[in-house]
Coordinates of C-alpha atoms and ligand atoms in Angstrom, one line a residue:
X118 CA 171.4 115.1 139.9
X119 CA 173.0 113.6 143.0
X120 CA 173.9 109.9 143.0
X121 CA 171.2 109.2 145.6
X122 CA 168.6 111.0 143.4
X123 CA 169.6 108.8 140.5
X124 CA 169.3 105.7 142.6
X125 CA 165.9 106.8 143.8
X126 CA 164.8 107.5 140.3
X127 CA 166.0 104.0 139.2
X128 CA 164.1 102.4 142.1
X129 CA 160.9 104.2 141.2
X130 CA 161.3 103.2 137.5
X131 CA 161.6 99.5 138.6
X132 CA 158.3 99.8 140.5
X133 CA 156.6 101.8 137.7
X134 CA 157.5 99.1 135.2
X135 CA 156.0 96.4 137.3
X136 CA 152.8 98.4 137.6
X137 CA 152.8 99.2 133.9
X138 CA 153.0 95.6 132.6
X139 CA 150.8 94.0 135.2
X140 CA 147.5 94.6 133.2
X141 CA 149.0 94.0 129.7
X142 CA 147.9 90.9 127.8
X143 CA 149.6 90.9 124.4
X144 CA 153.2 90.3 123.5
X145 CA 153.2 93.4 121.4
X146 CA 152.1 95.7 124.3
X147 CA 154.7 94.1 126.6
X148 CA 157.5 94.6 124.1
X149 CA 156.4 98.2 123.6
X150 CA 156.6 98.8 127.4
X151 CA 160.0 97.2 127.5
X152 CA 161.2 99.6 124.8
X153 CA 159.8 102.6 126.8
X154 CA 162.1 101.6 129.7
X155 CA 165.1 100.0 128.3
X156 CA 165.2 101.3 124.7
X157 CA 167.9 103.7 123.5
X158 CA 165.7 106.7 124.5
X159 CA 163.9 104.7 127.3
X160 CA 163.6 106.0 130.9
X161 CA 166.4 103.8 132.3
X162 CA 168.7 104.8 129.5
X163 CA 168.0 108.5 130.2
X164 CA 169.1 108.0 133.8
X165 CA 172.2 106.2 132.8
X166 CA 173.3 109.0 130.5
X167 CA 173.7 111.2 133.5
X168 CA 176.1 108.8 135.2
X169 CA 179.0 110.2 133.1
X170 CA 179.1 113.3 135.3
X171 CA 179.5 111.4 138.5
X172 CA 182.7 110.7 140.5
X173 CA 184.0 107.2 139.8
X174 CA 183.0 105.6 143.1
X175 CA 179.4 107.1 142.8
X176 CA 179.2 105.9 139.2
X177 CA 180.0 102.4 140.4
X178 CA 177.2 102.5 143.0
X179 CA 174.6 103.9 140.6
X180 CA 175.7 101.5 137.8
X181 CA 175.1 98.5 140.1
X182 CA 171.5 99.7 140.8
X183 CA 171.0 100.4 137.1
X184 CA 172.1 96.9 136.1
X185 CA 169.8 95.4 138.8
X186 CA 166.9 97.4 137.5
X187 CA 167.6 96.4 133.9
X188 CA 167.8 92.7 134.9
X189 CA 164.6 93.1 136.8
X190 CA 162.7 94.7 133.8
X191 CA 164.0 91.9 131.5
X192 CA 163.0 89.3 134.1
X193 CA 159.5 90.8 134.4
X194 CA 159.1 90.7 130.6
X195 CA 160.2 87.0 130.4
X196 CA 157.9 86.1 133.3
X197 CA 154.9 87.9 131.7
X198 CA 155.5 86.4 128.3
X199 CA 155.7 82.9 129.9
X200 CA 152.4 83.6 131.6
X201 CA 150.8 84.5 128.3
X202 CA 152.2 81.4 126.6
X203 CA 150.9 79.2 129.3
X204 CA 147.4 80.8 129.2
X205 CA 147.2 80.3 125.4
X206 CA 148.2 76.6 125.7
X207 CA 145.6 76.1 128.5
X208 CA 142.9 77.7 126.3
X209 CA 143.9 75.4 123.5
X210 CA 143.7 72.3 125.6
X211 CA 140.4 73.2 127.2
X212 CA 138.7 73.9 123.8
X213 CA 135.8 71.5 123.3
X214 CA 136.1 69.3 120.2
X215 CA 133.0 67.4 119.0
X216 CA 134.5 64.2 117.7
X217 CA 131.1 63.0 116.5
X218 CA 130.9 65.8 113.8
X219 CA 131.1 64.4 110.3
X220 CA 134.4 65.1 108.6
X221 CA 134.8 67.4 105.6
X222 CA 134.0 65.5 102.4
X223 CA 136.7 65.5 99.8
X224 CA 135.5 65.7 96.2
X225 CA 136.0 62.4 94.5
X226 CA 137.3 62.1 90.9
X227 CA 136.6 59.3 88.5
X228 CA 138.1 57.7 85.4
X229 CA 138.2 59.7 82.2
X230 CA 135.6 58.7 79.7
X231 CA 138.3 57.2 77.4
X232 CA 139.7 55.1 80.3
X233 CA 136.2 53.8 81.0
X234 CA 135.7 53.0 77.3
X235 CA 139.1 51.3 77.0
X236 CA 138.3 49.2 80.1
X237 CA 134.9 48.2 78.7
X238 CA 136.4 47.2 75.3
X239 CA 139.2 45.2 76.9
X240 CA 136.8 43.4 79.3
X241 CA 134.7 42.2 76.3
X242 CA 137.8 40.7 74.7
X243 CA 139.3 39.2 77.9
X244 CA 135.9 37.4 78.4
X245 CA 136.5 35.8 75.1
X246 CA 140.0 34.6 76.2
X247 CA 142.1 37.4 74.6
X248 CA 145.2 38.6 76.5
X249 CA 146.3 42.3 76.7
X250 CA 149.5 43.3 74.9
X251 CA 151.4 46.6 74.8
X252 CA 154.0 48.3 72.7
X253 CA 155.9 51.6 72.6
X254 CA 154.4 54.9 71.3
X255 CA 157.8 55.8 69.7
X256 CA 158.2 53.0 67.2
X257 CA 160.7 52.0 64.6
X258 CA 159.8 52.5 61.0
X259 CA 160.3 48.7 60.6
X260 CA 157.7 47.7 63.2
X261 CA 155.2 50.5 62.2
X262 CA 155.5 50.0 58.4
X263 CA 158.0 47.6 56.8
X264 CA 157.0 44.5 58.8
X265 CA 153.4 45.3 58.1
X266 CA 154.0 45.0 54.3
X267 CA 154.5 48.8 53.8
X268 CA 157.9 49.2 52.4
X269 CA 159.6 52.7 52.0
X270 CA 158.2 53.2 48.5
X271 CA 154.8 51.7 49.2
X272 CA 152.0 54.1 48.2
X273 CA 150.0 53.1 51.3
X274 CA 152.5 55.2 53.4
X275 CA 150.5 58.2 52.2
X276 CA 147.3 56.8 53.9
X277 CA 148.6 57.9 57.3
X278 CA 150.3 61.2 57.8
X279 CA 153.2 60.4 60.0
X280 CA 155.1 62.3 62.7
X281 CA 158.7 61.4 62.4
X282 CA 161.0 61.7 65.4
X283 CA 164.1 60.5 63.7
X284 CA 165.2 59.0 60.3
X285 CA 163.8 55.6 61.3
X286 CA 161.7 56.5 64.3
X287 CA 158.1 57.5 64.2
X288 CA 155.2 58.2 66.7
X289 CA 153.3 55.1 65.9
X290 CA 150.4 55.8 63.5
X291 CA 148.4 52.7 64.6
X292 CA 148.5 49.9 67.1
X293 CA 149.3 47.3 64.4
X294 CA 153.0 47.3 65.2
X295 CA 152.0 45.5 68.5
X296 CA 151.0 42.6 66.3
X297 CA 154.6 42.4 65.1
X298 CA 156.1 42.7 68.5
X299 CA 153.8 40.1 70.0
X300 CA 154.5 37.6 67.2
X301 CA 158.2 38.1 67.4
X302 CA 158.1 37.4 71.1
X303 CA 155.7 34.5 71.2
X304 CA 155.0 31.3 69.2
X305 CA 151.5 30.8 67.8
X306 CA 148.7 30.3 68.7
X307 CA 148.1 34.0 69.7
X308 CA 145.1 35.8 70.9
X309 CA 145.7 39.4 72.0
X310 CA 144.1 42.9 72.1
X311 CA 146.4 45.9 72.3
X312 CA 144.8 49.2 73.4
X313 CA 146.9 52.3 73.1
X314 CA 147.5 55.9 72.0
X315 CA 148.5 56.6 68.4
X316 CA 149.4 59.8 66.4
X317 CA 148.7 61.2 63.0
X318 CA 148.7 64.6 61.3
X319 CA 144.9 64.7 61.4
X320 CA 142.6 67.4 62.8
X321 CA 138.8 67.9 62.5
X322 CA 135.6 67.1 64.4
X323 CA 136.1 63.4 64.1
X324 CA 139.9 63.3 63.8
X325 CA 142.4 64.1 66.5
X326 CA 146.3 64.2 66.1
X327 CA 146.4 61.9 69.1
X328 CA 143.8 59.3 69.5
X329 CA 143.3 55.7 70.7
X330 CA 143.1 52.5 68.9
X331 CA 142.3 48.9 69.9
X332 CA 144.2 46.3 68.0
X333 CA 143.2 42.7 67.9
X334 CA 145.1 39.7 66.6
X335 CA 144.2 36.0 66.5
X336 CA 146.6 33.4 65.0
X337 CA 145.7 29.8 65.0
X338 CA 145.2 26.9 62.5
X339 CA 142.3 27.3 60.0
X340 CA 141.1 30.7 61.2
X341 CA 138.3 31.9 58.9
X342 CA 136.9 35.3 57.9
X343 CA 133.6 34.3 59.5
X344 CA 135.5 34.0 62.9
X345 CA 136.5 37.6 62.5
X346 CA 133.0 38.7 61.7
X347 CA 131.6 36.7 64.6
X348 CA 134.0 38.4 67.1
X349 CA 133.3 41.9 65.7
X350 CA 129.5 41.4 65.9
X351 CA 129.7 40.1 69.4
X352 CA 131.9 43.1 70.4
X353 CA 129.7 45.7 68.9
X354 CA 126.6 44.3 70.5
X355 CA 128.2 43.9 73.9
X356 CA 129.7 47.4 73.8
X357 CA 126.6 49.2 72.7
X358 CA 124.1 46.9 74.4
X359 CA 121.9 46.7 71.4
X360 CA 121.2 44.3 68.5
X361 CA 123.3 46.4 66.1
X362 CA 124.7 44.9 62.9
X363 CA 128.1 45.3 61.3
X364 CA 129.0 45.6 57.7
X365 CA 132.4 44.7 56.2
X366 CA 133.3 46.8 53.2
X367 CA 136.1 45.5 51.0
X368 CA 139.1 47.7 51.6
X369 CA 142.9 47.7 51.4
X370 CA 145.5 47.5 54.2
X371 CA 149.0 46.3 53.3
X372 CA 149.0 43.8 56.2
X373 CA 145.8 41.9 55.6
X374 CA 144.3 40.0 52.7
X375 CA 141.4 40.2 52.2
X376 CA 140.9 43.5 54.1
X377 CA 137.8 45.3 55.1
X378 CA 136.6 48.5 56.6
X379 CA 134.3 47.8 59.6
X380 CA 131.0 49.8 59.7
X381 CA 128.4 49.4 62.4
X382 CA 124.8 50.3 62.2
X383 CA 124.2 53.8 63.5
X384 CA 123.6 53.6 67.3
X385 CA 121.6 56.8 67.1
X386 CA 119.1 56.4 64.4
X387 CA 119.7 52.8 63.3
X388 CA 118.1 53.3 60.0
X389 CA 119.8 56.2 58.4
X390 CA 117.3 59.0 59.1
X391 CA 118.1 61.9 56.7
X392 CA 118.7 64.3 59.6
X393 CA 121.1 62.1 61.6
X394 CA 124.3 64.0 62.2
X395 CA 126.2 60.9 63.4
X396 CA 125.8 58.7 60.2
X397 CA 124.9 61.6 57.9
X398 CA 121.8 59.7 56.8
X399 CA 123.7 56.6 55.7
X400 CA 122.7 54.4 58.6
X401 CA 126.3 53.2 59.0
X402 CA 129.4 54.5 60.9
X403 CA 133.0 53.4 60.3
X404 CA 134.7 52.2 63.4
X405 CA 137.8 50.4 62.2
X406 CA 139.7 48.2 59.8
X407 CA 140.1 44.4 59.7
X408 CA 141.1 41.4 57.6
X409 CA 142.9 38.1 57.4
X410 CA 146.7 38.4 58.3
X411 CA 148.7 38.6 55.0
X412 CA 151.2 35.7 54.7
X413 CA 153.9 38.3 54.1
X414 CA 153.5 39.5 57.7
X415 CA 153.9 35.9 58.9
X416 CA 157.1 35.7 56.9
X417 CA 158.5 38.9 58.5
X418 CA 158.0 37.4 62.0
X419 CA 159.2 33.9 61.2
X420 CA 155.8 32.1 61.3
X421 CA 155.2 29.4 58.6
X422 CA 152.4 31.0 56.4
X423 CA 151.4 27.5 55.2
X424 CA 150.7 26.3 58.8
X425 CA 149.2 29.4 60.4
X426 CA 146.2 31.6 59.6
X427 CA 144.8 34.6 61.5
X428 CA 142.7 37.7 61.6
X429 CA 143.4 41.2 62.8
X430 CA 141.4 44.3 63.4
X431 CA 142.1 47.9 64.6
X432 CA 139.3 49.9 66.0
X433 CA 138.9 53.5 67.1
X434 CA 137.6 53.6 70.7
X435 CA 137.4 57.4 70.6
X436 CA 134.8 57.2 67.8
X437 CA 133.0 54.5 69.8
X438 CA 132.9 56.7 72.9
X439 CA 131.5 59.5 70.8
X440 CA 128.8 57.2 69.4
X441 CA 127.8 55.6 72.7
X442 CA 127.6 58.9 74.6
X443 CA 126.5 61.3 71.8
X444 CA 129.7 63.4 71.8
X445 CA 129.8 65.7 68.7
X446 CA 133.5 66.7 68.7
X447 CA 136.5 64.5 69.4
X448 CA 138.4 67.4 70.9
X449 CA 136.1 67.3 74.0
X450 CA 137.8 63.9 74.8
X451 CA 141.2 65.6 75.0
X452 CA 140.4 69.1 76.3
X453 CA 140.3 68.1 80.0
X454 CA 137.2 70.4 80.6
X455 CA 135.7 69.2 83.9
X456 CA 132.2 70.5 82.9
X457 CA 132.3 67.9 80.1
X458 CA 134.1 65.1 81.9
X459 CA 131.9 65.2 85.1
X460 CA 129.0 64.0 83.0
X461 CA 130.4 60.5 82.7
Ligands
FA5_173 C1 144.3 51.4 60.7 O1 144.9 52.2 61.5 C2 144.7 49.9 60.7 N1 145.9 49.7 61.4 C3 143.5 49.1 61.2 C4 143.7 47.6 60.9 C5 144.2 46.8 61.9 C6 143.3 47.1 59.7 C7 144.3 45.5 61.6 C8 143.4 45.8 59.5 C9 143.9 45.0 60.4 P1 142.6 53.2 59.9 O2 143.6 54.2 59.5 O3 141.3 53.0 59.1 O4 143.2 51.7 60.0 O5 142.2 53.5 61.4 C10 141.3 52.7 62.2 C11 140.3 53.5 63.0 O6 141.0 54.4 63.8 C12 139.4 54.3 62.1 O7 138.3 53.5 61.7 C13 138.9 55.3 63.1 O8 137.9 54.8 63.9 C14 140.1 55.5 63.9 N2 140.9 56.7 63.5 C15 141.7 56.9 62.5 N3 142.2 58.1 62.4 C16 141.7 58.8 63.5 C17 141.9 60.1 64.1 N4 142.7 61.0 63.5 N5 141.2 60.4 65.2 C18 140.3 59.5 65.7 N6 140.2 58.3 65.3 C19 140.8 57.9 64.2

């Protein structure tokens, strides 16, 4: 082809490109058109391949036109894409938004049943003037056992199957070590409750390896067993909202003397109906242990056992949650199944 024919061809390609992209309205189509003209096998490139055969001065003239056409195609592409961008932004801005429409509601969670029960329990005692105390879940053998009158060889160690995390470190088996920590830190009189998680190698429908307890400790002058009973009766009636009675059965804990197991009247059948699955027909359900603080415990924490007296109790809020809400298996409290938890 002659140099002039190549220049004419390039000029007509420039016009053809402008016509081709004028109606296009997507970036994808515009890029495809660009490739058909400027790509390796594109129309402009095909023309340029023929320039090799030209005399040097002709090659220069055709080359200049080719460069101009290339720049013009690229300029057209940029302009067209800019137009598309502008149109999209304008469409976005002119879209109507009804600001009076209600927003999308987010589902709301609520406290876990055990948190609710714990809060209810603590509230009943703070009303009576008790403070809230806390202690660590990984506890020393001394705080969990020794200081509570349970030496290394004491047979009562078998009463609680313990998870050991070191030679002298345990996952606390009850909240009673908080009694020790509180008395070591503060002088009497003392009036605290200590809610918290405890651990034992236990596992059935009413026993979980991790469960909660609520400890209570009151130390003052001339504290009597009847004070303990009065506080426990008040608590049970406030928590269950019924005139339920409690029963204190003589029992043994190394840190109280005398000690008792605390039973409450069955909140379901009240009288011990033979078919009641909660009390198994006895009319009573065990909810905790209690007693008068053993003088040996006062000695361990440096209180004068001649001057001070006290009572302590440890209850199982999990059991009380099960009783109040008719939950048949303690595992439901720890399974995190929303179908169960949403009911409370
Ligand atoms: C104690 O743990 C004593 N520390 C309580 C105490 C405190 C007595 C202060 C005297 C003075 P006991 O092992 O009985 O006692 O446990 C108390 C309550 O915890 C039980 O009545 C029961 O309600 C609950 N409990 C015990 N083991 C489990 C378990 N594996 N799962 C759920 N609840 C449990």
